[in-house]
mmCIF file of N, CA, C and O in Angstrom:
data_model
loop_
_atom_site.group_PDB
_atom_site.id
_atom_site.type_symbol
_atom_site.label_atom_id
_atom_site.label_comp_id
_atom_site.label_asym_id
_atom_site.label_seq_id
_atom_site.Cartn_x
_atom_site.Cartn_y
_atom_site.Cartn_z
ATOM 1 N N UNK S 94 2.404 29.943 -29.924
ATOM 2 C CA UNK S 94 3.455 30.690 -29.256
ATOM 3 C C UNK S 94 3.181 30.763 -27.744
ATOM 4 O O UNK S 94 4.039 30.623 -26.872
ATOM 5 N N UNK S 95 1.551 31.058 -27.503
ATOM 6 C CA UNK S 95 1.668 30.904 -25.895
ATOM 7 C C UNK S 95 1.573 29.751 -25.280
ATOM 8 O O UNK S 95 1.281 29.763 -24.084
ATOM 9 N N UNK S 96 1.772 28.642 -25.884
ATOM 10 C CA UNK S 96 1.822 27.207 -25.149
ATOM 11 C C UNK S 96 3.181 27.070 -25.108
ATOM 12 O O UNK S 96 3.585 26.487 -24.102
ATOM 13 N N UNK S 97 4.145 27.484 -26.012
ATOM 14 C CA UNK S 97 5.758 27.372 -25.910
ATOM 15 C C UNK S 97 6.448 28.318 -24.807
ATOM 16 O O UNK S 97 7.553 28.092 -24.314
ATOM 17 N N UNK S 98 5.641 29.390 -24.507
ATOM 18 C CA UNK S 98 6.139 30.178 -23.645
ATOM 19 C C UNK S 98 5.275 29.947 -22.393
ATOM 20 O O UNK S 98 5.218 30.962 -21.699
ATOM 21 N N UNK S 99 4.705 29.077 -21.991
ATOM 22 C CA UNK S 99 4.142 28.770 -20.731
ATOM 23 C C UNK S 99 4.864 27.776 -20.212
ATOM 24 O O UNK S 99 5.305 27.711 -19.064
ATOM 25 N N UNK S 100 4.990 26.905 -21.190
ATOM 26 C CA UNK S 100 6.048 25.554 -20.831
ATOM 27 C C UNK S 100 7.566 26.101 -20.955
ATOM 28 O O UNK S 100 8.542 25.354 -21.035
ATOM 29 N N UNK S 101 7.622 27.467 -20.960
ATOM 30 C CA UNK S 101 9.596 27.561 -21.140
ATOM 31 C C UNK S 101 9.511 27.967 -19.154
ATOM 32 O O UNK S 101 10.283 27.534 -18.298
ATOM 33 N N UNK S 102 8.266 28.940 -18.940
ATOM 34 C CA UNK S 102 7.973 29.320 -17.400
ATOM 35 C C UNK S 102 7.834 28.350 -15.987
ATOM 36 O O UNK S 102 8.294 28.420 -14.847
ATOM 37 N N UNK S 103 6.649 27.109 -16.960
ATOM 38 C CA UNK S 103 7.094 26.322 -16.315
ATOM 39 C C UNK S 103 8.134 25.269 -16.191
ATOM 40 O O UNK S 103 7.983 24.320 -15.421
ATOM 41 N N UNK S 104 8.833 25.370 -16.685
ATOM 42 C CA UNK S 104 10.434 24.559 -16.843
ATOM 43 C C UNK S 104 10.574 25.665 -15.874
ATOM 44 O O UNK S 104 10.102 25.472 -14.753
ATOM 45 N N UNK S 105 11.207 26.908 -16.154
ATOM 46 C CA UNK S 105 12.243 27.633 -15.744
ATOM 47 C C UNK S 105 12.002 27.936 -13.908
ATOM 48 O O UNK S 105 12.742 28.393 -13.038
ATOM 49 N N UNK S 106 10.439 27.361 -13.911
ATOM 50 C CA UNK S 106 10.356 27.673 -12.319
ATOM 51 C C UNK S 106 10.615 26.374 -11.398
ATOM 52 O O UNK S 106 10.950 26.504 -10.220
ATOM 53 N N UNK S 107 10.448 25.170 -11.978
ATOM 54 C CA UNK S 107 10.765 23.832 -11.725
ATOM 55 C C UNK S 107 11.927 24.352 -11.592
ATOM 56 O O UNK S 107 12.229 24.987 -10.582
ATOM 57 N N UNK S 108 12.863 24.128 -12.737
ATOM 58 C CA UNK S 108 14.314 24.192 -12.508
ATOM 59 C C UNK S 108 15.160 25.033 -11.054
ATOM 60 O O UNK S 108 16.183 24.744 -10.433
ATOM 61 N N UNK S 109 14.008 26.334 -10.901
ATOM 62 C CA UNK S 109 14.897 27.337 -9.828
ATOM 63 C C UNK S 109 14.229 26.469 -9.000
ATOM 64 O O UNK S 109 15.176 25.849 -8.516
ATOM 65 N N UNK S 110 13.121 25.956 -8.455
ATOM 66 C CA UNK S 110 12.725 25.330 -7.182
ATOM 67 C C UNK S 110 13.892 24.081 -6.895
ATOM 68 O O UNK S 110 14.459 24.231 -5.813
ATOM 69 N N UNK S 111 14.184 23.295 -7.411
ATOM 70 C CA UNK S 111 14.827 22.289 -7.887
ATOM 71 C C UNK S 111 16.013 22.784 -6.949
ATOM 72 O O UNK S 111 16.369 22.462 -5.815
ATOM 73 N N UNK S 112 16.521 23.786 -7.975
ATOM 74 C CA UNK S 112 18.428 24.002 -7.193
ATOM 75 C C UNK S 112 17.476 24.760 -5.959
ATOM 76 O O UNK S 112 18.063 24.129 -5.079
ATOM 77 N N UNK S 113 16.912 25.237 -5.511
ATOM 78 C CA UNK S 113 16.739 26.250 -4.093
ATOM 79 C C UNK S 113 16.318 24.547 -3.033
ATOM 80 O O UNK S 113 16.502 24.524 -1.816
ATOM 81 N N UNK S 114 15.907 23.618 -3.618
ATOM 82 C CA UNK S 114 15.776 22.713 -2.832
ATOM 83 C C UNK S 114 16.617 21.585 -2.435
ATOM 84 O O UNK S 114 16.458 20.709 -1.584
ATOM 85 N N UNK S 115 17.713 21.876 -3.412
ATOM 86 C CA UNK S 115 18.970 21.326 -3.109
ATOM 87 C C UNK S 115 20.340 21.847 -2.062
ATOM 88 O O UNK S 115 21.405 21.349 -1.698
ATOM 89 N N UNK S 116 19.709 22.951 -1.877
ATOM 90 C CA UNK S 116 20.311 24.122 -0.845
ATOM 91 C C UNK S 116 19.967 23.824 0.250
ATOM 92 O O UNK S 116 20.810 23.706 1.140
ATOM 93 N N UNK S 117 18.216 23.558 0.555
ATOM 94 C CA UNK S 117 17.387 23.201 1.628
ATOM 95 C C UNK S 117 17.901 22.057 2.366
ATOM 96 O O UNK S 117 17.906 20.879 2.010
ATOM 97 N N UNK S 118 18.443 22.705 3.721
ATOM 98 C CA UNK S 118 18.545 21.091 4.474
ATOM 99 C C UNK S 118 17.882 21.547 5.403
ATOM 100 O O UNK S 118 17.399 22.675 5.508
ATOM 101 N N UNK S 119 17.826 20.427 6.318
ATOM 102 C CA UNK S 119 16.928 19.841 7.759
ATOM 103 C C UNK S 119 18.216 19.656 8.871
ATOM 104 O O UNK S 119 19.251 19.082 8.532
ATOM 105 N N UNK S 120 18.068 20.071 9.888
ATOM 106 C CA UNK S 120 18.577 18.998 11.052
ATOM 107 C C UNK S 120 18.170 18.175 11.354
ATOM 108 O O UNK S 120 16.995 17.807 11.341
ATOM 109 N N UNK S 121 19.500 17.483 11.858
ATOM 110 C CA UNK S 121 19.231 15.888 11.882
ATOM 111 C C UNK S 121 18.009 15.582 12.954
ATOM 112 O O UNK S 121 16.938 15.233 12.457
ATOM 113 N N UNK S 122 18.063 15.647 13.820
ATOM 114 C CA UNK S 122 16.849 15.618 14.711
ATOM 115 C C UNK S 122 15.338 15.904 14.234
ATOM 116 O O UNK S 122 14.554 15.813 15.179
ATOM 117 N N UNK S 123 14.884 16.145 13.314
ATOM 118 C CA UNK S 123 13.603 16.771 12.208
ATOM 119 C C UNK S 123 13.941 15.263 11.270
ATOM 120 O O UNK S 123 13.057 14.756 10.581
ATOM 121 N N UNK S 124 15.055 14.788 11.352
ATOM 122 C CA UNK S 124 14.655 13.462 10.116
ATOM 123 C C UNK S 124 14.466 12.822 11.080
ATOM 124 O O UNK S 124 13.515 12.112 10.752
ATOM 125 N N UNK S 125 14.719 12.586 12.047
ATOM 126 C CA UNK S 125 14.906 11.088 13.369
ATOM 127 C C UNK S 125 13.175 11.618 13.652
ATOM 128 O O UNK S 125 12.524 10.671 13.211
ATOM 129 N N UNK S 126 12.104 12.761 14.217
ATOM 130 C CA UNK S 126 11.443 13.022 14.403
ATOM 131 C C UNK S 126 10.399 12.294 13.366
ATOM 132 O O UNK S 126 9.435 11.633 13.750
ATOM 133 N N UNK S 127 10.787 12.547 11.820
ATOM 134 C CA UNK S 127 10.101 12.308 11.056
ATOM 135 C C UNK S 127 9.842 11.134 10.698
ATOM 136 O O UNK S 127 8.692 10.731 10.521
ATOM 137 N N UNK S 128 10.984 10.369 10.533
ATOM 138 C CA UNK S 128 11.144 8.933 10.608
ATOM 139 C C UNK S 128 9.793 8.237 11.293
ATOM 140 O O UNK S 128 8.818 7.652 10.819
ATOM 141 N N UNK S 129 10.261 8.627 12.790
ATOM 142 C CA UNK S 129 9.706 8.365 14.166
ATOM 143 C C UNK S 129 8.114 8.171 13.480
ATOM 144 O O UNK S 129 7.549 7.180 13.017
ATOM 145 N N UNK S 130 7.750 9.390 13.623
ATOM 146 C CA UNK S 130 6.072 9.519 13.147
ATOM 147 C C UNK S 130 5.510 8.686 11.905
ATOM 148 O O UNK S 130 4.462 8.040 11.920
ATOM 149 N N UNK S 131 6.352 8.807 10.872
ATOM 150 C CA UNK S 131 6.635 7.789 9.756
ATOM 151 C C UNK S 131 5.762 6.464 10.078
ATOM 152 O O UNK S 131 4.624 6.133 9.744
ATOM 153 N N UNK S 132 6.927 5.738 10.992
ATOM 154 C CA UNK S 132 6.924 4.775 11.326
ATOM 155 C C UNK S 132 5.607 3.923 12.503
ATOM 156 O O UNK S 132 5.334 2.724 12.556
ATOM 157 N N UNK S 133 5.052 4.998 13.264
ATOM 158 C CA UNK S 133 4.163 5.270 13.688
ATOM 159 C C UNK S 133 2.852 5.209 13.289
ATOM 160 O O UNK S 133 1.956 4.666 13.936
ATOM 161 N N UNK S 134 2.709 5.851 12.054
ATOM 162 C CA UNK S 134 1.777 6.148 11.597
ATOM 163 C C UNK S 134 1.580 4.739 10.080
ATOM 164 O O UNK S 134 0.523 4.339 9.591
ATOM 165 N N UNK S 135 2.338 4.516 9.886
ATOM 166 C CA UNK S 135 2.294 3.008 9.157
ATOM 167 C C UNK S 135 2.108 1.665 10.022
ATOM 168 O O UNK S 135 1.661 0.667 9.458
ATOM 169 N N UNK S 136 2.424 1.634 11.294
ATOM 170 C CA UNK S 136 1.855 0.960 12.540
ATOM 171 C C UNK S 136 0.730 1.221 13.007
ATOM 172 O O UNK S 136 0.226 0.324 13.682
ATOM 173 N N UNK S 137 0.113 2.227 12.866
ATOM 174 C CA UNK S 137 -1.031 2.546 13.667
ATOM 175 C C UNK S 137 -1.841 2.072 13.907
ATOM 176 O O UNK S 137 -2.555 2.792 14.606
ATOM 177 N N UNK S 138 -2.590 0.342 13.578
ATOM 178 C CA UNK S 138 -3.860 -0.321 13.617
ATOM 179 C C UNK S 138 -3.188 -1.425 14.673
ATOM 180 O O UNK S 138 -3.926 -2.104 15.388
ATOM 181 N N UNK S 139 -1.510 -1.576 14.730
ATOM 182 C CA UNK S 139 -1.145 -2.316 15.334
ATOM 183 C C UNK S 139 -0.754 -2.018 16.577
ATOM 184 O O UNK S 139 -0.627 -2.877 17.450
ATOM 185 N N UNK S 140 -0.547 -0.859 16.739
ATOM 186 C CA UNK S 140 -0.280 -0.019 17.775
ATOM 187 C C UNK S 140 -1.370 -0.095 18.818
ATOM 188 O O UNK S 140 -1.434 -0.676 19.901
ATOM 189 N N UNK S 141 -2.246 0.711 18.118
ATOM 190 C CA UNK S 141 -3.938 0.845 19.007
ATOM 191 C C UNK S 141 -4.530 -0.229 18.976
ATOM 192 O O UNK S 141 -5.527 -0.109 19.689
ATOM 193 N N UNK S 142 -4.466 -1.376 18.479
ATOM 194 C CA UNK S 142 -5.459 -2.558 18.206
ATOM 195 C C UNK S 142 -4.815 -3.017 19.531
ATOM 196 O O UNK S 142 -5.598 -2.970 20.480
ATOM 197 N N UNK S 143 -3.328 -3.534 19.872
ATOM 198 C CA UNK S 143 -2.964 -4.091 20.893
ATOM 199 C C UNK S 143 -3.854 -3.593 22.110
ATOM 200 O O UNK S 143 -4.536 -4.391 22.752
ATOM 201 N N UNK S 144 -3.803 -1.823 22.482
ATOM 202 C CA UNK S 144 -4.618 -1.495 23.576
ATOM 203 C C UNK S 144 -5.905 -1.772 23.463
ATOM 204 O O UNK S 144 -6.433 -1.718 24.574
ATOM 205 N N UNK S 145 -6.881 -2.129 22.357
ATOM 206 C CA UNK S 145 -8.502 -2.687 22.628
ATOM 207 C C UNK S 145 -8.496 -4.069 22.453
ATOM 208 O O UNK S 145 -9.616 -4.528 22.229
ATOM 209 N N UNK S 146 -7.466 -4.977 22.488
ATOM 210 C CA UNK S 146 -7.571 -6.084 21.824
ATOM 211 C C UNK S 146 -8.645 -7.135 23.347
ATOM 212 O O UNK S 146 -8.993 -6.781 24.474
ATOM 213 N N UNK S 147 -8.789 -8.160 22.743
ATOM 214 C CA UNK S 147 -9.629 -8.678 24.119
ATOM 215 C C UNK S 147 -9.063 -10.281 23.968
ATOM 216 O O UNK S 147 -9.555 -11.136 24.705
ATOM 217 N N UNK S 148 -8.099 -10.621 23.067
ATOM 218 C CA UNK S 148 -7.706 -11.686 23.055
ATOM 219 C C UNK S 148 -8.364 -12.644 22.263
ATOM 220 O O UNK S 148 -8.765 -13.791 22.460
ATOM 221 N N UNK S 149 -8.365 -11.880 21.338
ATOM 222 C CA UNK S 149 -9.265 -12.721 20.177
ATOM 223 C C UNK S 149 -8.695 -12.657 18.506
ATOM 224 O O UNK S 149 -9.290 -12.851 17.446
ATOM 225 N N UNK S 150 -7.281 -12.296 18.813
ATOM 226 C CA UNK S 150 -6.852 -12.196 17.675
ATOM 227 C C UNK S 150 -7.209 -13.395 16.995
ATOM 228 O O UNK S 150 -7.842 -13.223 15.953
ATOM 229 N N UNK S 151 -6.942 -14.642 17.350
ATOM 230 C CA UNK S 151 -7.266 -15.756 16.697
ATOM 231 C C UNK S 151 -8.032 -15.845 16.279
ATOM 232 O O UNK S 151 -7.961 -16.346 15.157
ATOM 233 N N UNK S 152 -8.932 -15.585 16.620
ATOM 234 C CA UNK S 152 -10.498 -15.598 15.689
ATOM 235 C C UNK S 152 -10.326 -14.254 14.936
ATOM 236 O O UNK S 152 -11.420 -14.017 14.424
ATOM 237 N N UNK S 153 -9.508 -13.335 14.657
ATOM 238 C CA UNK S 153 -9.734 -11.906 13.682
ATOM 239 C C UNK S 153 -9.040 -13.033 12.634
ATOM 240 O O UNK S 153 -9.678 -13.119 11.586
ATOM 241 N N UNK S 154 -7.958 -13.840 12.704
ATOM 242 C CA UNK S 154 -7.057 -14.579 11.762
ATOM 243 C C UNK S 154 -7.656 -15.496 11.323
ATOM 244 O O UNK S 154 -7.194 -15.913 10.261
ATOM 245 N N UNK S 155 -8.657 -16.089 11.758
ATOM 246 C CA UNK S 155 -9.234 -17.286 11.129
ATOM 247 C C UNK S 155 -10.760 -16.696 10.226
ATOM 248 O O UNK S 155 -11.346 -17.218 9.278
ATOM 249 N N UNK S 156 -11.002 -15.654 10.847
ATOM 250 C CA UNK S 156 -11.969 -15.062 10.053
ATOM 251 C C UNK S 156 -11.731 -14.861 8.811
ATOM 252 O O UNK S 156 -12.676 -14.356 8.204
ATOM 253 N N UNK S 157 -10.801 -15.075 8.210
ATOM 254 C CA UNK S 157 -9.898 -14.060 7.187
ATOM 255 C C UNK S 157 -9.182 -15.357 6.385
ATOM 256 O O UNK S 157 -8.558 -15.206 5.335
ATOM 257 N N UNK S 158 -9.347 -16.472 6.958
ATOM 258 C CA UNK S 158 -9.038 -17.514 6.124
ATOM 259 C C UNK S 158 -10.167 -18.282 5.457
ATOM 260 O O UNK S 158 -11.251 -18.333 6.038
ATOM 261 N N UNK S 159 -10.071 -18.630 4.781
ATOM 262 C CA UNK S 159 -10.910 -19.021 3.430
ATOM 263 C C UNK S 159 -11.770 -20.154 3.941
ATOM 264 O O UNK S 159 -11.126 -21.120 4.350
ATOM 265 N N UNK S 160 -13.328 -20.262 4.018
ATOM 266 C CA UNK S 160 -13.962 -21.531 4.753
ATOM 267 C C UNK S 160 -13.665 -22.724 3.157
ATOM 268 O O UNK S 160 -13.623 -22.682 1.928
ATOM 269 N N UNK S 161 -13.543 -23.572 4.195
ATOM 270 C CA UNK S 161 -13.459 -24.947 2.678
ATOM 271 C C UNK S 161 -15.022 -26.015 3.052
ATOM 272 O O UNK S 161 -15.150 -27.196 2.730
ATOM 273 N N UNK S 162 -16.066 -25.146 3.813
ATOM 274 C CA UNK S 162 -17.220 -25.873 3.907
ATOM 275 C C UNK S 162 -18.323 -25.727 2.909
ATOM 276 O O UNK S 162 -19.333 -26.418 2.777
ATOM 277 N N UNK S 163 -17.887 -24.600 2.179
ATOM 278 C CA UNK S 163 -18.671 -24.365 1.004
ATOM 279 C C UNK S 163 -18.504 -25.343 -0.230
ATOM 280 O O UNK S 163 -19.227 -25.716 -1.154
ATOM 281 N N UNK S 164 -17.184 -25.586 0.200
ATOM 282 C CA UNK S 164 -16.595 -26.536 -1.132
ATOM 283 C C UNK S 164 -16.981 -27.352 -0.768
ATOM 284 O O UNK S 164 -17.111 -27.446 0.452
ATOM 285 N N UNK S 165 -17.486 -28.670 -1.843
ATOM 286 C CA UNK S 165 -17.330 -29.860 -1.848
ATOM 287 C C UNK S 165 -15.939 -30.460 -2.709
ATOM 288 O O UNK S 165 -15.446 -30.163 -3.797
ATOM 289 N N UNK S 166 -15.525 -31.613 -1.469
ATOM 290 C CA UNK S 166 -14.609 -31.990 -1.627
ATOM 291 C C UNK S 166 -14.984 -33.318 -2.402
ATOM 292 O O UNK S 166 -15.942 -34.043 -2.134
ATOM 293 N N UNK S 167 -13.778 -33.562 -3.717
ATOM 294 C CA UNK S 167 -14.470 -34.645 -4.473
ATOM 295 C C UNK S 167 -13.007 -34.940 -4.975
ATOM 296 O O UNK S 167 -11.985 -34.265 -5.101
ATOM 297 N N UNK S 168 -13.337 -36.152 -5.188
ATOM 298 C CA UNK S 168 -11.873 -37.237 -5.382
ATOM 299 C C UNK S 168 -11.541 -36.881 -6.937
ATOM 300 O O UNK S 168 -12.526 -36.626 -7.631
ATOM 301 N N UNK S 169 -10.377 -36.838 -7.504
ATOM 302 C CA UNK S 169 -9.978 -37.177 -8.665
ATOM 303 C C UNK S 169 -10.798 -38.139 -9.707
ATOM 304 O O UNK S 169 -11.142 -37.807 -10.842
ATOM 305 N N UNK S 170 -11.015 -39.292 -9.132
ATOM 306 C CA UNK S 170 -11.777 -40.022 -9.649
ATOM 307 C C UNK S 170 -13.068 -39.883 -9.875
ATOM 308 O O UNK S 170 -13.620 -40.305 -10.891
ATOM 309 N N UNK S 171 -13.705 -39.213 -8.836
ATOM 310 C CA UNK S 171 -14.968 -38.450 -9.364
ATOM 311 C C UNK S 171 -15.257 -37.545 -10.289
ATOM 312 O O UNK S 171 -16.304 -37.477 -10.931
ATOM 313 N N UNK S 172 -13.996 -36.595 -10.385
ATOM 314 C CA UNK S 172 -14.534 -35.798 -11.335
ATOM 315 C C UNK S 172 -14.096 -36.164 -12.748
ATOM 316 O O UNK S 172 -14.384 -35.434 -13.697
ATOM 317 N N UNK S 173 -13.189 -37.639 -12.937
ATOM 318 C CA UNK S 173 -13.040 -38.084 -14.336
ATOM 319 C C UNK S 173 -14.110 -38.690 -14.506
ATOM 320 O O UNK S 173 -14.682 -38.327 -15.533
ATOM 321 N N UNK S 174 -14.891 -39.853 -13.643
ATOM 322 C CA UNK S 174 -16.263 -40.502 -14.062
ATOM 323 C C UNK S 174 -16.989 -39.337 -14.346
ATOM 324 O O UNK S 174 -17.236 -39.447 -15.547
ATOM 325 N N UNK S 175 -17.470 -38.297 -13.952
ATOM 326 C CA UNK S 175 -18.257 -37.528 -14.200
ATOM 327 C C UNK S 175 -18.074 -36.795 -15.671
ATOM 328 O O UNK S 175 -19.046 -36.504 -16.367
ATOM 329 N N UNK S 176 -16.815 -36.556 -16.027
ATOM 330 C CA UNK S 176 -16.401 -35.923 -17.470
ATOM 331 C C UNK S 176 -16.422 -37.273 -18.279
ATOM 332 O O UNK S 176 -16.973 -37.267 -19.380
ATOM 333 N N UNK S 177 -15.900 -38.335 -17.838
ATOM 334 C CA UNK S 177 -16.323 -39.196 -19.225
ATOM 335 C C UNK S 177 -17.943 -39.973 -19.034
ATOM 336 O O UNK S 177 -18.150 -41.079 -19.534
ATOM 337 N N UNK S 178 -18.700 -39.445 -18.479
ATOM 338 C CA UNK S 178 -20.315 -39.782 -18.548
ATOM 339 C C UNK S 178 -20.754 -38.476 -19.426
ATOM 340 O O UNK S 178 -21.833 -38.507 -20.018
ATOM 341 N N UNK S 179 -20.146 -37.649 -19.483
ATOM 342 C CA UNK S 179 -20.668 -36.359 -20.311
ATOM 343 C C UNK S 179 -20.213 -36.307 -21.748
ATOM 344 O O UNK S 179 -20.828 -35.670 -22.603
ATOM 345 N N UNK S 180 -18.874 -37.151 -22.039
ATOM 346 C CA UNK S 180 -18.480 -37.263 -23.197
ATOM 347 C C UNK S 180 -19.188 -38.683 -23.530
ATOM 348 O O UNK S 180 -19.114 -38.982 -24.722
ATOM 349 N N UNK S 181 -19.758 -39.472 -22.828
ATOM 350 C CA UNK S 181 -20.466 -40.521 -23.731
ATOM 351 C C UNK S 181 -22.313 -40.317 -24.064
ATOM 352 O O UNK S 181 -22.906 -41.129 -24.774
#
């Protein structure tokens, strides 16, 4: 009984927050503000990185691409001679 009547309280206080927050508005200027900062703040490494940058983005971008010197590079044909020397 007191788990049915905790969950009827919490429904019933959801529900009044719910409509009292559908009442709740903003001026428009508080969304353009918010936006603003929003938008800002999801930029922010790009924002500030520009002011310390030293002109080396190119090398932050190539750092970040995959070296292919680790790999050895090997022909098609190599790696079938090599699988049918293992199957004989």
């Amino acid at each position: 009984m007191r788990v049915w009547l905790a969950c009827f309280l919490v429904l019933f206080a959801l529900a009044e927050l719910f409509d009292w927050l559908k009442a709740f508005s903003l001026p428009l200027p508080i969304y353009i503000l918010g936006g603003a900062f929003l938008a800002v703040a999801s930029n922010y490494e790009k924002i500030i990185g520009s002011y310390f940058s030293d002109g080396s983005e190119q090398s932050q971008v190539e750092s970040f691409a995959p070296s292919t010197d680790a790999i050895p590079l090997t022909s098609a044909t190599q790696v079938v001679d090599a699988q049918q020397e293992e199957i004989v």
